[in-house]
Every structure is written in C-alpha cells, then in structure tokens.
XYZ file of C-alpha atoms in Angstrom:
600
model
C 29.947 -8.857 3.945
C 29.986 -11.168 0.948
C 26.612 -12.558 1.897
C 25.211 -9.043 2.047
C 26.768 -8.224 -1.309
C 25.197 -11.349 -2.768
C 21.824 -10.359 -1.376
C 22.326 -6.836 -2.701
C 23.189 -8.235 -6.133
C 20.103 -10.446 -6.093
C 18.000 -7.443 -5.079
C 19.398 -5.545 -8.055
C 18.962 -8.226 -10.698
C 15.622 -9.572 -9.473
C 13.606 -6.538 -10.668
C 15.459 -6.698 -13.981
C 14.628 -10.374 -14.392
C 11.033 -9.791 -13.374
C 10.724 -6.938 -15.856
C 12.374 -9.008 -18.581
C 10.086 -11.934 -17.819
C 7.021 -9.687 -17.881
C 8.068 -8.181 -21.220
C 8.708 -11.595 -22.754
C 5.449 -12.979 -21.365
C 3.467 -10.039 -22.718
C 5.199 -10.467 -26.057
C 4.325 -14.155 -26.147
C 0.703 -13.472 -25.188
C 0.522 -10.716 -27.798
C 1.828 -13.119 -30.429
C -0.715 -15.758 -29.419
C -3.508 -13.189 -29.533
C -2.248 -12.081 -32.938
C -2.468 -15.648 -34.238
C -6.014 -15.943 -32.920
C -7.050 -12.577 -34.393
C -5.500 -13.463 -37.729
C -7.341 -16.772 -37.765
C -10.651 -14.983 -37.186
C -9.799 -12.358 -39.809
C -8.866 -15.029 -42.351
C -12.122 -16.917 -41.753
C -14.101 -13.719 -42.293
C -12.072 -12.904 -45.413
C -12.746 -16.361 -46.883
C -16.489 -16.054 -46.189
C -16.548 -12.627 -47.825
C -14.518 -13.921 -50.792
C -16.928 -16.819 -51.268
C -19.893 -14.432 -51.181
C -18.151 -12.229 -53.724
C -17.588 -15.231 -56.008
C -21.188 -16.397 -55.643
C -22.477 -12.893 -56.292
C -20.804 -12.964 -59.721
C -22.126 -16.448 -60.455
C -25.654 -15.508 -59.391
C -25.513 -12.396 -61.588
C -24.560 -14.460 -64.651
C -27.226 -16.982 -63.714
C -29.903 -14.312 -63.516
C -28.856 -12.808 -66.836
C -29.006 -16.143 -68.643
C -32.376 -16.962 -67.048
C -33.870 -13.975 -68.872
C -32.923 -15.360 -72.294
C -35.516 -14.631 -74.991
C -35.313 -18.268 -76.176
C -36.889 -19.693 -73.025
C -40.430 -18.256 -73.354
C -40.515 -19.651 -76.903
C -39.088 -23.034 -75.802
C -36.372 -22.708 -78.421
C -33.969 -24.892 -76.412
C -31.633 -25.422 -79.354
C -31.024 -21.688 -79.648
C -30.679 -21.504 -75.863
C -28.047 -24.312 -76.123
C -26.062 -22.230 -78.604
C -26.308 -19.190 -76.305
C -25.137 -21.192 -73.247
C -22.292 -22.714 -75.299
C -20.953 -19.215 -75.987
C -20.960 -18.599 -72.219
C -19.025 -21.841 -71.724
C -16.414 -20.849 -74.306
C -15.921 -17.347 -72.952
C -16.245 -17.827 -69.187
C -15.992 -21.569 -68.654
C -19.490 -21.709 -67.108
C -21.339 -25.024 -67.532
C -25.099 -24.365 -67.750
C -27.904 -26.937 -67.453
C -31.636 -26.337 -68.008
C -34.201 -28.727 -66.497
C -37.910 -28.831 -65.908
C -39.422 -28.786 -62.437
C -39.207 -32.585 -62.199
C -35.449 -32.477 -62.777
C -35.463 -33.769 -66.347
C -32.635 -32.019 -68.153
C -33.723 -30.113 -71.261
C -30.310 -28.727 -72.224
C -26.739 -29.441 -71.045
C -23.813 -27.671 -72.681
C -21.524 -30.586 -71.775
C -23.380 -32.663 -74.437
C -24.187 -31.854 -78.075
C -27.671 -30.669 -78.875
C -30.040 -33.584 -79.316
C -28.109 -35.999 -77.089
C -30.010 -38.036 -74.520
C -30.081 -36.207 -71.173
C -30.458 -37.671 -67.667
C -32.830 -36.641 -64.925
C -31.179 -34.540 -62.194
C -31.680 -35.795 -58.676
C -30.623 -32.924 -56.444
C -32.089 -31.386 -53.271
C -33.786 -28.131 -54.128
C -34.331 -25.147 -51.848
C -38.062 -24.720 -52.417
C -38.187 -21.641 -50.205
C -35.567 -19.886 -52.336
C -37.316 -20.937 -55.546
C -40.676 -19.672 -54.319
C -39.085 -16.344 -53.368
C -37.272 -16.077 -56.702
C -33.772 -16.206 -55.163
C -30.795 -18.199 -56.444
C -29.083 -20.716 -54.159
C -26.271 -23.238 -54.116
C -26.436 -26.947 -53.402
C -24.236 -28.959 -51.089
C -21.476 -31.142 -52.526
C -22.672 -33.454 -55.349
C -21.095 -35.767 -57.937
C -21.777 -34.793 -61.542
C -23.947 -37.306 -63.433
C -22.036 -36.904 -66.671
C -18.460 -36.073 -65.573
C -18.453 -37.926 -62.247
C -16.561 -35.024 -60.638
C -17.375 -33.411 -57.277
C -18.954 -29.989 -57.572
C -21.674 -27.707 -56.307
C -24.516 -26.197 -58.327
C -25.779 -22.647 -58.436
C -29.531 -22.840 -59.089
C -32.214 -20.343 -59.991
C -35.786 -20.645 -61.164
C -36.954 -19.429 -64.569
C -40.374 -17.840 -64.560
C -42.493 -17.581 -67.683
C -45.404 -15.172 -67.378
C -44.808 -15.060 -63.610
C -44.954 -18.832 -63.188
C -42.013 -21.009 -62.170
C -41.375 -23.123 -65.277
C -37.732 -24.248 -65.493
C -34.638 -24.732 -63.344
C -31.327 -23.274 -64.526
C -28.080 -24.733 -63.057
C -24.471 -23.543 -63.174
C -21.862 -26.128 -62.307
C -19.227 -24.715 -59.889
C -16.102 -26.923 -59.793
C -14.279 -27.344 -56.466
C -11.128 -25.843 -57.980
C -13.016 -22.565 -58.168
C -13.693 -22.804 -54.409
C -10.032 -23.702 -53.778
C -9.115 -20.472 -55.550
C -11.153 -18.559 -52.944
C -8.838 -19.968 -50.267
C -5.772 -19.078 -52.301
C -6.969 -15.512 -52.818
C -7.397 -15.115 -49.049
C -3.639 -15.576 -48.640
C -3.549 -18.633 -46.388
C 0.054 -19.146 -45.332
C 2.264 -20.116 -42.442
C 0.766 -22.248 -39.697
C -2.847 -21.755 -40.783
C -5.077 -24.335 -42.476
C -8.325 -23.186 -44.126
C -11.374 -25.158 -45.216
C -14.753 -24.569 -46.861
C -17.497 -26.835 -45.489
C -21.031 -27.221 -46.860
C -24.252 -27.337 -44.849
C -24.010 -31.126 -44.370
C -20.500 -30.804 -42.912
C -18.665 -32.072 -46.024
C -15.328 -30.467 -46.883
C -15.539 -28.633 -50.231
C -12.036 -27.152 -50.345
C -8.954 -27.216 -48.131
C -5.606 -25.432 -48.210
C -3.719 -28.553 -46.992
C -4.216 -32.257 -47.651
C -7.007 -31.442 -50.086
C -6.730 -34.727 -52.016
C -7.213 -36.787 -48.871
C -9.858 -34.727 -47.087
C -12.073 -33.005 -49.708
C -15.414 -34.789 -49.725
C -14.865 -36.112 -46.197
C -16.930 -35.072 -43.193
C -15.376 -32.349 -41.076
C -14.390 -33.077 -37.463
C -17.340 -33.335 -35.104
C -15.980 -30.737 -32.634
C -15.961 -28.125 -35.408
C -19.443 -29.032 -36.620
C -20.837 -28.927 -33.082
C -19.321 -25.532 -32.297
C -19.792 -23.725 -35.620
C -23.472 -22.899 -35.171
C -23.395 -19.075 -35.134
C -22.509 -16.524 -37.789
C -18.921 -16.537 -36.587
C -16.891 -17.661 -33.599
C -14.042 -19.852 -32.358
C -13.575 -23.351 -31.005
C -10.965 -25.631 -29.490
C -10.634 -29.061 -31.009
C -8.497 -31.742 -32.589
C -7.154 -31.792 -36.123
C -7.340 -34.817 -38.422
C -3.754 -35.740 -37.453
C -4.590 -35.589 -33.736
C -3.036 -32.163 -33.009
C -4.766 -29.811 -30.547
C -5.924 -26.779 -32.481
C -7.524 -23.391 -32.106
C -10.141 -22.681 -34.756
C -12.079 -19.704 -36.019
C -15.023 -19.785 -38.375
C -17.357 -17.485 -40.291
C -20.475 -18.331 -42.302
C -21.067 -17.308 -45.885
C -24.110 -15.060 -46.062
C -25.237 -16.320 -49.492
C -24.557 -20.057 -49.154
C -24.477 -20.708 -45.370
C -21.218 -22.596 -45.971
C -18.635 -22.427 -43.191
C -15.191 -20.910 -43.746
C -12.955 -22.455 -41.072
C -9.335 -21.573 -40.216
C -7.351 -23.616 -37.728
C -3.917 -23.292 -36.191
C -2.160 -25.760 -33.912
C -1.649 -24.841 -30.282
C 1.986 -25.805 -30.739
C 2.276 -22.923 -33.215
C 0.318 -20.601 -30.917
C 2.612 -21.346 -28.006
C 5.847 -21.301 -29.962
C 6.495 -17.579 -29.156
C 5.955 -18.350 -25.473
C 8.438 -21.211 -25.473
C 10.938 -19.121 -27.398
C 10.504 -16.316 -24.861
C 10.941 -18.709 -21.943
C 14.086 -20.089 -23.525
C 15.519 -16.613 -24.005
C 14.524 -15.708 -20.450
C 16.179 -18.820 -19.035
C 19.414 -18.225 -20.947
C 19.561 -14.538 -20.048
C 18.641 -15.249 -16.433
C 21.368 -17.871 -16.108
C 23.941 -15.595 -17.728
C 23.002 -12.631 -15.539
C 22.980 -14.770 -12.400
C 26.419 -16.217 -13.183
C 27.894 -12.825 -14.002
C 26.343 -11.254 -10.922
C 27.671 -14.015 -8.660
C 31.192 -13.602 -9.994
C 31.016 -9.821 -9.677
C 29.675 -10.094 -6.123
C 32.549 -12.347 -5.106
C 35.158 -10.185 -6.800
C 33.821 -6.892 -5.475
C 33.350 -8.485 -2.063
C 37.025 -9.351 -1.868
C 37.987 -5.843 -2.983
C 35.855 -4.314 -0.228
C 36.210 -6.690 2.706
C 40.021 -6.548 2.870
C 40.233 -2.727 3.164
C 37.310 -2.697 5.606
C 39.054 -5.240 7.814
C 42.171 -3.052 7.839
C 40.047 -0.015 8.587
C 38.389 -1.846 11.471
C 41.798 -2.611 12.977
C 42.783 1.050 12.701
C 39.550 2.172 14.365
C 40.083 -0.326 17.183
C 43.583 1.049 17.785
C 42.186 4.577 17.882
C 39.598 3.482 20.409
C 42.341 2.097 22.611
C 44.273 5.372 22.396
C 47.095 3.837 20.411
C 48.856 5.690 17.575
C 47.541 4.850 14.086
C 49.160 4.926 10.646
C 47.642 5.719 7.217
C 46.165 2.850 5.184
C 47.420 1.852 1.737
C 44.686 -0.328 0.200
C 43.043 -0.570 -3.203
C 39.890 1.127 -1.935
C 40.213 4.906 -2.083
C 37.327 5.470 0.316
C 38.924 3.269 2.971
C 42.216 5.105 2.565
C 40.428 8.416 2.976
C 38.737 7.233 6.173
C 42.117 6.024 7.404
C 43.605 9.480 6.857
C 40.698 11.011 8.743
C 41.296 8.618 11.632
C 44.971 9.559 11.730
C 44.023 13.223 11.908
C 41.445 12.487 14.557
C 44.030 10.649 16.628
C 46.439 13.596 16.528
C 43.733 16.085 17.472
C 42.022 14.014 20.115
C 44.055 15.194 23.086
C 44.013 18.807 21.916
C 40.247 18.595 21.803
C 40.105 17.200 25.294
C 41.916 20.283 26.589
C 39.690 22.568 24.553
C 36.562 21.007 26.008
C 37.327 22.313 29.494
C 37.787 25.856 28.236
C 34.736 25.565 25.969
C 32.557 24.596 28.918
C 33.675 27.694 30.797
C 32.993 29.871 27.727
C 29.490 28.409 27.411
C 28.725 29.337 31.006
C 29.950 32.917 30.504
C 28.055 33.163 27.218
C 24.825 32.000 28.828
C 25.131 34.704 31.473
C 25.802 37.445 28.894
C 22.908 36.344 26.657
C 20.453 36.277 29.533
C 21.631 39.733 30.629
C 21.377 41.208 27.110
C 17.925 39.743 26.526
C 16.660 41.573 29.592
C 18.373 44.856 28.610
C 15.577 46.122 26.273
C 13.031 45.825 29.063
C 15.378 47.540 31.507
C 16.092 50.320 29.003
C 12.409 51.015 28.433
C 11.733 51.199 32.120
C 14.892 53.231 32.850
C 14.303 55.767 30.142
C 10.692 56.170 31.157
C 11.860 56.944 34.686
C 14.547 59.298 33.405
C 12.053 61.207 31.284
C 9.939 61.691 34.382
C 13.001 63.042 36.259
C 13.970 65.228 33.309
C 10.507 66.730 33.374
C 11.157 67.888 37.003
C 14.594 69.186 36.153
C 13.173 71.144 33.257
C 10.657 72.968 35.350
C 13.256 73.602 38.077
C 15.597 74.999 35.484
C 12.937 77.281 34.174
C 12.449 78.673 37.659
C 16.156 79.302 38.006
C 16.242 81.096 34.675
C 13.666 83.473 35.962
C 15.979 84.448 38.802
C 19.355 84.525 37.095
C 19.558 84.213 33.368
C 22.838 83.587 31.568
C 24.884 81.943 34.351
C 27.683 79.728 32.814
C 27.133 76.928 35.302
C 23.485 76.666 34.309
C 24.409 76.660 30.585
C 26.423 73.478 31.058
C 23.477 71.880 32.786
C 21.255 72.879 29.881
C 23.601 71.156 27.422
C 23.702 67.977 29.493
C 19.945 68.073 29.813
C 19.585 68.357 26.028
C 21.840 65.325 25.457
C 19.783 63.281 27.861
C 16.609 64.268 26.035
C 18.168 63.367 22.666
C 19.230 59.943 23.900
C 15.819 59.200 25.376
C 14.027 60.470 22.284
C 16.226 58.204 20.119
C 14.923 55.133 21.877
C 11.405 56.469 21.639
C 11.828 56.966 17.870
C 12.836 53.332 17.428
C 9.627 52.241 19.079
C 7.670 54.832 17.171
C 9.149 53.509 13.896
C 7.755 50.074 14.548
C 4.461 51.523 15.635
C 4.473 53.632 12.476
C 4.740 50.539 10.302
C 1.825 48.951 12.078
C -0.222 52.118 11.816
C 0.568 52.423 8.094
C -0.625 48.868 7.553
C -3.832 49.638 9.400
C -4.251 52.758 7.328
C -3.878 50.718 4.142
C -6.579 48.374 5.348
C -8.733 51.327 6.190
C -8.218 52.981 2.799
C -8.963 49.678 1.055
C -12.157 49.409 3.038
C -13.257 52.839 1.842
C -12.392 52.257 -1.834
C -15.362 51.867 -4.174
C -15.361 48.492 -5.981
C -16.121 48.431 -9.704
C -17.460 45.129 -11.091
C -16.193 44.012 -14.501
C -15.747 40.737 -16.334
C -12.348 39.282 -15.469
C -10.516 36.632 -17.458
C -9.096 34.694 -14.512
C -6.645 32.790 -16.714
C -5.056 36.046 -17.888
C -5.129 37.526 -14.379
C -3.520 34.401 -12.937
C -0.763 34.487 -15.552
C -0.108 38.128 -14.702
C 0.235 37.337 -10.996
C 2.512 34.418 -11.819
C 4.806 36.682 -13.867
C 4.891 39.354 -11.155
C 6.019 36.794 -8.562
C 8.418 34.947 -10.858
C 11.526 36.221 -9.054
C 10.189 35.215 -5.621
C 9.242 31.811 -7.016
C 12.717 31.253 -8.479
C 14.379 32.281 -5.209
C 12.137 29.879 -3.296
C 12.702 27.043 -5.837
C 8.949 26.871 -6.350
C 6.656 26.136 -9.278
C 3.387 28.061 -9.576
C 0.708 26.343 -11.668
C -2.429 28.171 -12.792
C -5.028 25.691 -14.015
C -7.960 26.568 -16.231
C -10.047 29.042 -14.200
C -13.638 30.196 -14.777
C -14.240 33.878 -15.547
C -15.835 36.112 -12.907
C -17.560 39.487 -12.707
C -15.993 41.324 -9.765
C -13.548 44.077 -8.782
C -10.289 43.472 -10.640
C -8.001 45.182 -8.117
C -9.502 43.328 -5.162
C -9.374 39.942 -6.913
C -5.742 40.506 -7.895
C -4.838 41.499 -4.327
C -6.531 38.394 -2.898
C -4.680 35.881 -5.058
C -1.383 37.807 -5.051
C -1.382 37.778 -1.242
C -2.249 34.086 -1.071
C 0.475 33.067 -3.538
C 3.020 35.403 -1.884
C 2.120 33.947 1.513
C 2.570 30.414 0.145
C 5.993 31.328 -1.284
C 7.130 32.701 2.076
C 6.300 29.612 4.097
C 7.627 26.761 1.988
C 9.648 24.009 3.624
C 13.413 24.335 3.424
C 15.026 21.870 1.040
C 11.717 20.817 -0.541
C 10.862 22.138 -4.042
C 7.727 24.195 -3.707
C 4.518 23.402 -5.579
C 1.784 26.020 -5.603
C -1.384 25.441 -7.608
C -4.565 27.404 -8.245
C -7.680 25.536 -9.380
C -11.221 26.759 -9.858
C -14.663 25.421 -10.669
C -18.238 26.646 -10.893
C -20.766 25.600 -8.288
C -24.181 27.018 -9.077
C -24.134 30.805 -8.719
C -20.725 30.764 -7.026
C -17.174 30.067 -8.042
C -14.807 28.083 -5.822
C -11.071 28.737 -6.085
C -8.392 26.788 -4.227
C -4.796 27.869 -3.636
C -2.795 24.782 -2.685
C 0.810 24.491 -1.546
C 3.160 21.878 -0.137
C 4.691 24.219 2.436
C 5.056 24.075 6.197
C 1.368 23.841 6.901
C -0.503 25.486 9.769
C -1.471 23.913 13.054
C -5.216 23.307 13.423
C -5.292 25.523 16.510
C -4.154 28.488 14.391
C -6.420 27.806 11.400
C -8.855 30.587 12.307
C -6.484 32.935 14.117
C -4.194 33.404 11.078
C -6.906 35.622 9.586
C -6.836 37.929 12.613
C -4.963 41.235 12.421
C -1.303 41.032 13.571
C -1.615 37.263 14.076
C 1.076 34.959 12.679
C 1.438 31.196 12.932
C 4.449 28.991 13.546
C 8.089 30.053 13.593
C 8.480 33.809 12.976
C 11.444 33.566 10.604
C 9.899 35.474 7.720
C 9.371 39.240 7.426
C 5.841 40.453 7.994
C 3.472 42.130 10.400
C 0.539 39.693 10.291
C -1.483 41.879 7.907
C -1.731 39.880 4.631
C -4.314 37.209 5.477
C -6.416 39.678 7.460
C -6.430 41.907 4.377
C -7.414 38.942 2.175
C -10.330 37.999 4.400
C -11.557 41.612 4.481
C -11.473 41.815 0.675
C -13.203 38.447 0.225
C -15.944 39.477 2.626
C -16.463 42.754 0.765
C -16.805 40.745 -2.447
C -19.576 38.692 -0.882
C -17.511 35.539 -0.438
C -15.819 33.389 2.167
C -12.333 32.061 2.737
C -11.440 28.919 4.681
C -8.253 27.034 5.425
C -7.443 23.332 5.609
C -3.887 22.399 6.461
C -1.649 19.585 7.648
C 1.614 20.598 9.336
C 4.573 19.397 7.331
C 2.491 18.706 4.204
C 0.923 21.971 3.071
C -2.165 24.156 3.114
C -5.222 24.821 0.958
C -7.015 28.168 1.042
C -10.529 27.899 -0.400
C -12.054 31.137 -1.679
C -15.765 31.102 -2.549
C -17.037 34.111 -4.520
C -20.282 35.000 -6.310
C -20.074 34.445 -10.049
C -21.398 38.015 -10.576
C -20.658 40.591 -7.859
C -22.854 43.691 -7.621
C -23.143 46.705 -5.330
C -26.316 45.121 -3.980
C -24.304 42.080 -2.970
C -21.782 44.332 -1.235
C -24.507 46.130 0.732
C -25.982 42.780 1.775
C -22.604 41.602 3.040
C -21.881 44.911 4.730
C-alpha cells in the first residue's frame, strides 16, 4: 500500500515538476533571447547615433566650405571666421590644398608655420562632392588621437581646397554614453581598419588597439551577430551594426556567463523546489500510508470473518470511510441469512411472473381474434333477432336478449375504437404530408442566421430538458420557401434532441457554406447515432431506427426528405452509432417554380 501511495505521490508531483521546469526553462531562454535582442538593438542605436552626430558635423562642414573668403583666397579672414566657430561650438577647422599643405589651422595663430597633412583621402567621395571621415589618426600639432571629417571646396566648379574638422575621440565616446550602455554590455566603435575608436569599458587600455580578429572576420555585413572571445578571454556573444555614413562598426558584446545566468538561477530554484516538494511528498506519503493501511487491515479481517460466516463487530478506526464500510458489513452479516430464505421465494415469484407476462403479452392478439369472431357471431344473432321480431314483437324475454346484445356490441366497438384511434393518428400524419405536398411554395430571400435563431428559441425548452446546447454558426442566405425551410431544420433539430445519449450533454450544431450555385447545410449531433443498415430506411414513411423509447410515428424524416426534394435539393445521412449523426442538406441558392417543376 505504501509503495502504491509513493508511486501515486510521484505521479502527482511529476507533472508539477515538469511544468515548473518547463516554465523556468522558457523563462531562462526568454531572458537569454532578451539579452541577445538588446545587444542587437544597442548596436543599431549606436550606429544611428553616430550617423546623427556625423550628419551635424557634415552640415557644419558644408556651411563653412561655402565661405565667401575662399574664392578670394582671403585665408586670414577665413581664419577669423573659423576661430568664431571654434569658440562657439568647439570645432577645430583646418584648410589645406590638394597636396595636403595646410593653409589655415585654427589651433595656431594666423601666420604661424603650418605642416603638410599626410592623411588617406577618399578620392571617390571627393570627386562626387561628398564629405567623409578618416580612420583613426594622431594629430600633427596636438599629438592626440582623433578622426577627421573632410570635404572638398570647389571654386568655379573645380576642386581647389580640402576642409577638415577634427573630431576628438571623447565626442565618439559620448555617442556610446547617449546609447545608454549599462549592465553586462560592453560597446565599442571600430574604424574601417579595425582600430578601436571608443569603448564603454577599459577605454584607456584598448582605444587605439586592434579589435579581436573573430569580430573583424565576422562583421562584414550591414549588421549581424558573432560568437567570440573577449580581450580578457571570456566567451562572448556579440552584435554589430555598420554606420551608414562612415562604415564604422558599432559592436556590443555580452559574456555568455551573463547570458546563462538566468538559466542557472532557474535551475537552482528548480532544484531547491524539487527537493523540497520531494521531501514533503515522501513524508506525506508515509504518514497518509500509515493512516490508511491500519484501518484497511482491520477491514480486511472483518471481511474475512464475514466470508467465513462468523459474527462481525463495528470498526473504530481513524478512517471514517473504513468505519462506514465496517458498519455496512455488520448489516450485511445480519441480513445474510434472511436473504438466503428470501431467494427461494423470489425464484418461485420469478417463475410465476414469467408465466403471467407471457400470457398477458399474447392477450392483445387473442382479444383481436376473439372479438373478430364474436362480431361475426353477433351479425348472425342480429339477423335472427330481426326475424323473430317480425313474428312476435315486444316479448320481454327477447328484450333482455336485445340489451345483452347491445352490451356485447359496445364492448367490441370499444376495442375497435382503440385501434381506430391509432389508425387515425397515422392517417392524420399522412394527410399532413399530403396537404404539405399540395401547398404552393413562395420563394423569398431568407436570412438563415435569423431563421436559425428563431428555431433555436422555439426549441429552447426541449434543449434545456435534454441538457443540450444548440449552436447556429454563420449561415449563408438563401432564396426559397420560408415555411418549408423552417420545417426542414426544425424537424432535424427536434429529431436530434429526441435521440441524444443518456447522461451525455448534447451538442447540436448547424453549419453552412456555399458551393457554386448550391448551398450545403449540415446538422450535426453527438447523439445515439444510426446504424449504417438504417441510414436510408430512416427516411421512409413510418420507419424508425434503434430503440423505440421516444414518442413518434416515423413521419418526421420522411416529411423532411419530401420538403427537400420539392425545394430541388437532397438530404443524406452519415452516422456512427454511439458518437452521433450528420444530416447534410443540399439546396439551390435560388429556388424557383421552374426548379420545382424540374424536380417534380
């Protein structure tokens, strides 16, 4: 018993543990996916932020390149103009000729000796008149690491000068800060040569260094992800996005230890909860087992005594159910011998009852035959009596015979009326079918949804009594005879309500769909079902299928088929005994008198 209780307890807690484990696993995976999505989103945000920053720089660069002092080569005046820009916006401007010789540098006073710039120029961008940025360089005057924003200055349509803006790396670091890098993420900006321009962590040690090879090898597309190793040897997941204006790479990395932290936390919680539940369940199984096995053992001893015919006494255990069974056994013991005596008498009663039932079942047939014979005899007596009346009318003896004869006729006629009553019901049903067959149909547009709801309301009481639910799905409209259509579906639903299975909540459903020029309706139920051998015969007049425990004369389905045929359609049945039936009614989308004459 205890072993079974333990197995039962395991069977109960195992689904709970599995569900808990699945929930925790999904949570951990969702957290890991969130980290990965956030890394990709941060990389894209950094790339967009860098493009936004460069867009502002390029705009200022383009504005200054249109200075009126450049066509006149008034570089001193241009120096004063660029110095104002330095004071107001902190932008360091440099003007050089096409050979790189600086002509003006706001970092130095006007007239100071200027060096020749030795930077790689994007000739394609210059030829197309577009600004661009350089990779990481070291300033010739300040000796600081920076990048340059460069544009060409055209005089009379000819490329004449080069205008530079110095962009300090602190300005790029601010792009990372504005992106909101926090938590386990590390972000970097990397130039086209793979040099680190800015970094959210360890910037002093790594800015200016070459990025890890695995990142450089994988970051070839506009955006994507990679798996690699960080500078400190940690395994990382990385996401990157390229700047549209500079082709720099914005990279965001997160350690796999951080990605998997939610999983390990979930596993730890699962292990602790699983151990606690297992321990509690084991203790409960042992405790409950002891509370159940002792009363059951006592109950087994009582049952064994009863089997041996020995007297038994009530149980007094801590299990109320066992005590109740014990009381029942005590009662059974006291009644056992009385029942043995009753069995002999009951067997004799069953024999007598079987004889009476068989006799009474044959009585209706005997009565019909007997009364038919008596009526024939009464007919002879009547004519004999008439002859006697001709000879001697008014004799008292004959009057008594007349009274007796009248009683016999009344009794016989009473039995005849009973049969006539049944025949009358059948005849009335046939007459209804006949009248329906002679009625003129009038086609009109019918909203089948409204008609179905009306039928459902009219049969609501029957549905409640049968514990059934009637569902009318969205039905297509039809042009047909309203009365006939209502009779068809009312009969089918009523028939389904009659033949539901006992103890099973009924489900009746009507669905419909268009199929070319016809409409197909299905009335489905989960009732008793109809045997395949009766599938066609149920539509015959006075034919009924299965157990005849419901009122009816076998008229309804015959009436339905007659109406469907008059409407130019067909009705078929598919059914599985014990599972339900489906009546399929196929009707023309638009019924006309011509259609009726064709069917007729």
